C-alpha positions as YAML, in Angstrom:
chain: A
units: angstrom
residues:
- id: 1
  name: UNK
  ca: [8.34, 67.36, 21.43]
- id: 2
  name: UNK
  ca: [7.35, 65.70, 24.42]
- id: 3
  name: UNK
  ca: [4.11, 66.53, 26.45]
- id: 4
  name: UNK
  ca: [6.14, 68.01, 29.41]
- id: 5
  name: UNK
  ca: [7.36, 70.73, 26.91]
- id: 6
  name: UNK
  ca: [3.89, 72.12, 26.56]
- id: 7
  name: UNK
  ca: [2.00, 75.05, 27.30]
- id: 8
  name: UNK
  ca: [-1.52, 75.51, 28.11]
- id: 9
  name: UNK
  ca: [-3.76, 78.48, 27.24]
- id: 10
  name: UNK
  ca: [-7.28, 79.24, 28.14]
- id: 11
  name: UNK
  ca: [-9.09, 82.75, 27.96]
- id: 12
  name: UNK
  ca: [-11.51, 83.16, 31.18]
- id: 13
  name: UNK
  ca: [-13.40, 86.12, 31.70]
- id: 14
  name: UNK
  ca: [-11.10, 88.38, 29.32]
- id: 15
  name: UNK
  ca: [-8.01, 87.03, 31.47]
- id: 16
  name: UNK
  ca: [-5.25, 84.45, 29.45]
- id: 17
  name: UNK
  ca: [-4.25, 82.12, 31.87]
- id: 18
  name: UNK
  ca: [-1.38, 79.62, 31.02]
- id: 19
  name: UNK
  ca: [0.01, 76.82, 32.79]
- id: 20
  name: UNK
  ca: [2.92, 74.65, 31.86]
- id: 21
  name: UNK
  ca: [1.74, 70.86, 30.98]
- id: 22
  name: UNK
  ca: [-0.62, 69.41, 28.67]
- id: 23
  name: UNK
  ca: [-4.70, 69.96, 28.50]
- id: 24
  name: UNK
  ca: [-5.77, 66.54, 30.83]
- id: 25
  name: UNK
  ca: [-3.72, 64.38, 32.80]
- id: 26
  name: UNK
  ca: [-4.32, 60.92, 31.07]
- id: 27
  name: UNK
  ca: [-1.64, 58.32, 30.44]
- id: 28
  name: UNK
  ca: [-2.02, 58.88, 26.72]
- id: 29
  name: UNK
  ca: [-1.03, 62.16, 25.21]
- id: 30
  name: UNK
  ca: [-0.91, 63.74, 21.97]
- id: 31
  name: UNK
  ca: [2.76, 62.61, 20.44]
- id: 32
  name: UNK
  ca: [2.29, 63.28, 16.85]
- id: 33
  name: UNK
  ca: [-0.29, 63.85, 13.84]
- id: 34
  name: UNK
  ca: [-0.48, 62.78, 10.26]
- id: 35
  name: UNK
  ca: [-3.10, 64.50, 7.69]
- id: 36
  name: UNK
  ca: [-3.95, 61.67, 4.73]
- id: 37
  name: UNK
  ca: [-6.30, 61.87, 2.10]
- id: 38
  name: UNK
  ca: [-7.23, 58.27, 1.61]
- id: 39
  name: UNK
  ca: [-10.58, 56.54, 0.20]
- id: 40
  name: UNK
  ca: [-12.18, 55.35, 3.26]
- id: 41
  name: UNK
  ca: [-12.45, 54.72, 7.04]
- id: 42
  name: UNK
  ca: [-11.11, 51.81, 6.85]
- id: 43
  name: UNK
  ca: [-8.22, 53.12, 4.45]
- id: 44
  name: UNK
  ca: [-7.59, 54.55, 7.27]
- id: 45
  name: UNK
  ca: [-7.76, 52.28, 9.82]
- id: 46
  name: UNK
  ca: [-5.34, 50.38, 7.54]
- id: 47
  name: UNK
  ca: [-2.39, 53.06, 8.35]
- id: 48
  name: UNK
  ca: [-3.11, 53.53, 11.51]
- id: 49
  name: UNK
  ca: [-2.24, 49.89, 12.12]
- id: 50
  name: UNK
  ca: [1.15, 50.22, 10.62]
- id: 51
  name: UNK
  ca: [2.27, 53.05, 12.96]
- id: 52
  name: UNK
  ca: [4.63, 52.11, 15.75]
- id: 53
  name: UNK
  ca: [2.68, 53.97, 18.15]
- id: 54
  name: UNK
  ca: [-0.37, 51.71, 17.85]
- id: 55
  name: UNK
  ca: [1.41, 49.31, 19.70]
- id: 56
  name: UNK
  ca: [1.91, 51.08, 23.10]
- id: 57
  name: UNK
  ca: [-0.72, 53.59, 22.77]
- id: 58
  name: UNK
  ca: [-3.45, 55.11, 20.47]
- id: 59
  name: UNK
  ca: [-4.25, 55.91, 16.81]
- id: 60
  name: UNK
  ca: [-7.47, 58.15, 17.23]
- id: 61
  name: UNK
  ca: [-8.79, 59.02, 13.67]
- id: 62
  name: UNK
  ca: [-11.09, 61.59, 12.93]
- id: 63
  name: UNK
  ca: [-12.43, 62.98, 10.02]
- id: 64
  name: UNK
  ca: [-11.22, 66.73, 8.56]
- id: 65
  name: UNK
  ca: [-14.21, 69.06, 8.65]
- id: 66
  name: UNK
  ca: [-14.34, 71.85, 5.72]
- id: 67
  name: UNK
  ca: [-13.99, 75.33, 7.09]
- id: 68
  name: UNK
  ca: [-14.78, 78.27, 4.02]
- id: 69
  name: UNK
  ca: [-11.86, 81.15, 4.69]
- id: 70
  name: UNK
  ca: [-9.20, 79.15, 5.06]
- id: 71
  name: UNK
  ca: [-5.95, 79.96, 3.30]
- id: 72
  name: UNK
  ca: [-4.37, 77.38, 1.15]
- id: 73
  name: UNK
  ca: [-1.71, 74.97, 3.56]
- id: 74
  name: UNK
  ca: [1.30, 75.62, 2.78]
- id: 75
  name: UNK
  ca: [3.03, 72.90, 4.80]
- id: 76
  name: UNK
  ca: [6.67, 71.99, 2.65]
- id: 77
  name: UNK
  ca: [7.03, 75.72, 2.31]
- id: 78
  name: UNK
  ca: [10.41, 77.00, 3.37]
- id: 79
  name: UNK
  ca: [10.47, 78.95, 6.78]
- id: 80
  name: UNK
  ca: [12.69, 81.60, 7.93]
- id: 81
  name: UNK
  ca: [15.97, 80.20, 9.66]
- id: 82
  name: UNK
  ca: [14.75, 82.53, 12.94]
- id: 83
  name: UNK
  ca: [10.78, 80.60, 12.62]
- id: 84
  name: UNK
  ca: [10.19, 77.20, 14.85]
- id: 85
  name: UNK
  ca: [7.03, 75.33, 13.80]
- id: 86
  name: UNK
  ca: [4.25, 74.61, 16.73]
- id: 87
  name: UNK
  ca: [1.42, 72.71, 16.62]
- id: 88
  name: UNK
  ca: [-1.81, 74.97, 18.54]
- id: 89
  name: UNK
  ca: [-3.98, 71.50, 19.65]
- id: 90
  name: UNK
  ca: [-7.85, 72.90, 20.01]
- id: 91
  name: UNK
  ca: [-9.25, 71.34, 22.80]
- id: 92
  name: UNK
  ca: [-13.19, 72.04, 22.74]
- id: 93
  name: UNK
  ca: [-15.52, 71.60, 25.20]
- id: 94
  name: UNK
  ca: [-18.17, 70.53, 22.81]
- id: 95
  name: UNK
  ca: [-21.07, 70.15, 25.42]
- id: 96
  name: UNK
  ca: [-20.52, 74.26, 26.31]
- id: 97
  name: UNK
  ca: [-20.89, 74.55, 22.44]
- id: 98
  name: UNK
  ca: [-24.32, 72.47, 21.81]
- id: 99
  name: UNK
  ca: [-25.12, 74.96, 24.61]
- id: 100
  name: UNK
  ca: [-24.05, 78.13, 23.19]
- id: 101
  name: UNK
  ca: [-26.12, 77.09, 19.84]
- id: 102
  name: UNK
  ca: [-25.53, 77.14, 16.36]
- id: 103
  name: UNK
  ca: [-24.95, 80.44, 15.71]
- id: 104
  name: UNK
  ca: [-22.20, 81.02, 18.18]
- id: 105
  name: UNK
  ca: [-20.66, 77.82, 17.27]
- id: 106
  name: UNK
  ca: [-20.53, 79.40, 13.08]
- id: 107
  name: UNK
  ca: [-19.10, 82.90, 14.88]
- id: 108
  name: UNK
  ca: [-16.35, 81.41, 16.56]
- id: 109
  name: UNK
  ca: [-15.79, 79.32, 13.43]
- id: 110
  name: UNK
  ca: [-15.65, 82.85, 11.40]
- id: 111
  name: UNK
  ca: [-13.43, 84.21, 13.87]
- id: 112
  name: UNK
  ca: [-10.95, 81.10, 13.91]
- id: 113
  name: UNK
  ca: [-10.58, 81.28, 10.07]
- id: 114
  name: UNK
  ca: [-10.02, 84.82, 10.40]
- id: 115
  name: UNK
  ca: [-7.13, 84.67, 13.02]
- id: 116
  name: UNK
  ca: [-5.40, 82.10, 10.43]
- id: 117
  name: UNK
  ca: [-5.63, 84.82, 6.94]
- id: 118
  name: UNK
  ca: [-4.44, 87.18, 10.19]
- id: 119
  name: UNK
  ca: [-1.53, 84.88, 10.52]
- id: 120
  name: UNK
  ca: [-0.78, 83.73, 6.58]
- id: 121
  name: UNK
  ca: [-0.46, 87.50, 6.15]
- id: 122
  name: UNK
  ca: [2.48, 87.49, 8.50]
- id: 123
  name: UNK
  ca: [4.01, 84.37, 7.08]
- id: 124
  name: UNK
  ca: [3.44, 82.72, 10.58]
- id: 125
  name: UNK
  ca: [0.46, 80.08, 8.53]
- id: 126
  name: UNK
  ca: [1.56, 76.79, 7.59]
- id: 127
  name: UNK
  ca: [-2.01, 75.04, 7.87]
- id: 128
  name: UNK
  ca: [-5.39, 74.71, 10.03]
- id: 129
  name: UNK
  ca: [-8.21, 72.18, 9.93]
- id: 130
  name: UNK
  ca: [-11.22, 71.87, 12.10]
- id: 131
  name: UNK
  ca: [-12.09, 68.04, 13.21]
- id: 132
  name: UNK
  ca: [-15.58, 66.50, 12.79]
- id: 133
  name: UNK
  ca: [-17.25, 65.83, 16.54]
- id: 134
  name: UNK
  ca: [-15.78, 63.38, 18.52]
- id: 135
  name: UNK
  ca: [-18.69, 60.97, 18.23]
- id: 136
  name: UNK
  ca: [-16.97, 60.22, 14.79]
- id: 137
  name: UNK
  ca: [-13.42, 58.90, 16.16]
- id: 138
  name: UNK
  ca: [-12.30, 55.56, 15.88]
- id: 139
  name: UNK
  ca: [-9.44, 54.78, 17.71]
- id: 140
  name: UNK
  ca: [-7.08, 52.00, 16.74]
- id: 141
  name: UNK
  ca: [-4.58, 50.01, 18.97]
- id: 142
  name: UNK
  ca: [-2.06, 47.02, 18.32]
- id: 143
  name: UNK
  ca: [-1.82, 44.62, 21.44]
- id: 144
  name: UNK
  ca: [-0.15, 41.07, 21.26]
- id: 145
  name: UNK
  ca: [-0.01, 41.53, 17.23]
- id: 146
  name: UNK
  ca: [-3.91, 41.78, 17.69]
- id: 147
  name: UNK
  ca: [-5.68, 45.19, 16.42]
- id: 148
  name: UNK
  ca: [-8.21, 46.57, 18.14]
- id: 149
  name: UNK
  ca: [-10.72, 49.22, 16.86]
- id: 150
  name: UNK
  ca: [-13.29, 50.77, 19.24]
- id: 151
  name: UNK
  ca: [-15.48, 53.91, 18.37]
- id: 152
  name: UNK
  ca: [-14.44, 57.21, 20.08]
- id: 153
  name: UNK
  ca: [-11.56, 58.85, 21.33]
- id: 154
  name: UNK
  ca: [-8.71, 57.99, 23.07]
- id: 155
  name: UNK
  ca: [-9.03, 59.17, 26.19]
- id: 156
  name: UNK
  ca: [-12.29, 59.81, 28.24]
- id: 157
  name: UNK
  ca: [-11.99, 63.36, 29.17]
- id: 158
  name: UNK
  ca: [-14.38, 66.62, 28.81]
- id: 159
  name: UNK
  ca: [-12.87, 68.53, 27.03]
- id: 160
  name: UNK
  ca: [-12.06, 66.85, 23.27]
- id: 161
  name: UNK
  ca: [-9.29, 67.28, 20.18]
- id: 162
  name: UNK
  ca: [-11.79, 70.38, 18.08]
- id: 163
  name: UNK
  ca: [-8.73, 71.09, 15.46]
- id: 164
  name: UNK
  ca: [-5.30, 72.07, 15.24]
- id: 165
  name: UNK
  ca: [-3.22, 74.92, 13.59]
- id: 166
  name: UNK
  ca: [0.29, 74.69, 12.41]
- id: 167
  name: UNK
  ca: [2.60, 78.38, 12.88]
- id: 168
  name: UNK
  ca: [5.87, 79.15, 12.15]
- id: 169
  name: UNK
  ca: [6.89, 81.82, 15.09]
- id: 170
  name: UNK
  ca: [9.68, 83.27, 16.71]
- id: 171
  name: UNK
  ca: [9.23, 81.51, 20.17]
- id: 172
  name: UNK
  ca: [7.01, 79.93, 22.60]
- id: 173
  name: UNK
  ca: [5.74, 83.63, 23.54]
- id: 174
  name: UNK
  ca: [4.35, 84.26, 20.13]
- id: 175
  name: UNK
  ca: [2.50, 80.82, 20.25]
- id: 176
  name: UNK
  ca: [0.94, 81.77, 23.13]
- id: 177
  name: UNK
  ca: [-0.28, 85.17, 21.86]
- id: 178
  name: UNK
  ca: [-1.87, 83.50, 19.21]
- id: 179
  name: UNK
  ca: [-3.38, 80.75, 21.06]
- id: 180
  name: UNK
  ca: [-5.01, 83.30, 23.51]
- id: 181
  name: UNK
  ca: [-6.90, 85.26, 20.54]
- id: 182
  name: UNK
  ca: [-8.44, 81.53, 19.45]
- id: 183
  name: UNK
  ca: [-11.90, 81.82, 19.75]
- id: 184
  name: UNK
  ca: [-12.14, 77.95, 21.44]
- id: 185
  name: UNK
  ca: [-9.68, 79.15, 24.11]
- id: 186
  name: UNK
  ca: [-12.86, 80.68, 25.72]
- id: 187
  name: UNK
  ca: [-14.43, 77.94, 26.31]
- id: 188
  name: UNK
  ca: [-11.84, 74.89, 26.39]
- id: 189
  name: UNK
  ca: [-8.07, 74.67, 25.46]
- id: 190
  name: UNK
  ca: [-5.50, 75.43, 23.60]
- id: 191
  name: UNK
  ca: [-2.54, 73.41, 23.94]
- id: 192
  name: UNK
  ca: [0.45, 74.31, 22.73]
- id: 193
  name: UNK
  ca: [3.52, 71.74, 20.96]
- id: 194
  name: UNK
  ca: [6.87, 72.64, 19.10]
- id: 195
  name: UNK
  ca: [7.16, 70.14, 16.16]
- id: 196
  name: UNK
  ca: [10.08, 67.61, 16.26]
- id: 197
  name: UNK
  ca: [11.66, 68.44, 12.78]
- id: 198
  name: UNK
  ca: [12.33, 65.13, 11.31]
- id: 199
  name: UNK
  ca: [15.09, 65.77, 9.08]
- id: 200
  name: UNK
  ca: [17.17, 67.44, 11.42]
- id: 201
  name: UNK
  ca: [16.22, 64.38, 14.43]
- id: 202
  name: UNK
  ca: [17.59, 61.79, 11.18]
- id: 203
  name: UNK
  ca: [20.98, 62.86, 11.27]
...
């Protein structure tokens, strides 16, 4: 859905604060997400370039990191009629993490794949993935029929896509509460997106 449907939460000294809007004010925003297994960056690249939304803004690709503890995705899964699907966008300051050190970096990884068994237990799971740093993104954009590839993300800003979860919840209020006990909240973002659902938007 579109950015000005979003929710931003951040955990500051024990308090959740949330604002309506999106993480950073930048021209670009998140608008969508595919997950691909294919052979190779350039692979990759190669879809990126077919997307329609290469050629007014960005493709920004970044590698899936492994994370142990993490249930099995369970994305075609059939919901309850009452559940609406969100999309919890991790926005980590990774410079505050390099800071805090390895092991509180592996703690708050522990503690995210803990909140997700937390939430598969309720049904509310549909999948999770942690990204690798954002020194690793390539970002692809279509301009005049020409593509362009750069290294890095798509948008200069402090505070970088860390991961993403996918819930099925009641409402907007229960992807808040569980956006407030992310461990990455503390220290950066967690935006908050309902999920267009295709099928129905086809009809």
């Amino acid at each position: 859905h579109p950015v000005a449907t979003a929710a931003s939460v951040r955990v500051r000294s024990g308090a959740t604060l949330v604002t309506a809007g999106p993480f950073a004010e930048t021209t670009e925003q998140l608008g969508g997400f595919f997950l691909i297994d294919v052979p190779s960056l350039d692979d990759a690249i190669a879809v990126a370039a077919r997307l329609p939304s290469a050629q007014k803004g960005t493709i920004e690709i970044r590698p899936v990191q492994p994370l142990a503890g993490l249930p099995p995705a369970r994305c075609a899964a059939l919901r309850s009629p009452a559940a609406t699907r969100f999309m919890l966008a991790c926005y980590d300051d990774e410079r505050a993490w390099q800071q805090a050190g390895a092991p509180a970096l592996h703690a708050a990884q522990a503690a995210a794949a803990a909140l997700t068994r937390q939430l598969d237990t309720r049904g509310q799971y549909v999948a999770a993935a942690p990204l690798h740093p954002v020194a690793t993104a390539t970002s692809v954009r279509i301009r005049q029929g020409q593509r362009l590839i750069t290294d890095g993300p798509f948008a200069e800003t402090r505070e970088c896509l860390g991961g993403f979860y996918l819930v099925d919840v009641r409402d907007l209020n229960d992807a808040i509460g569980i956006a407030a006990q992310h461990p990455g909240a503390a220290v950066g973002a967690v935006e908050i997106r309902r999920l267009v659902d295709l099928p129905a938007a086809a009809t």
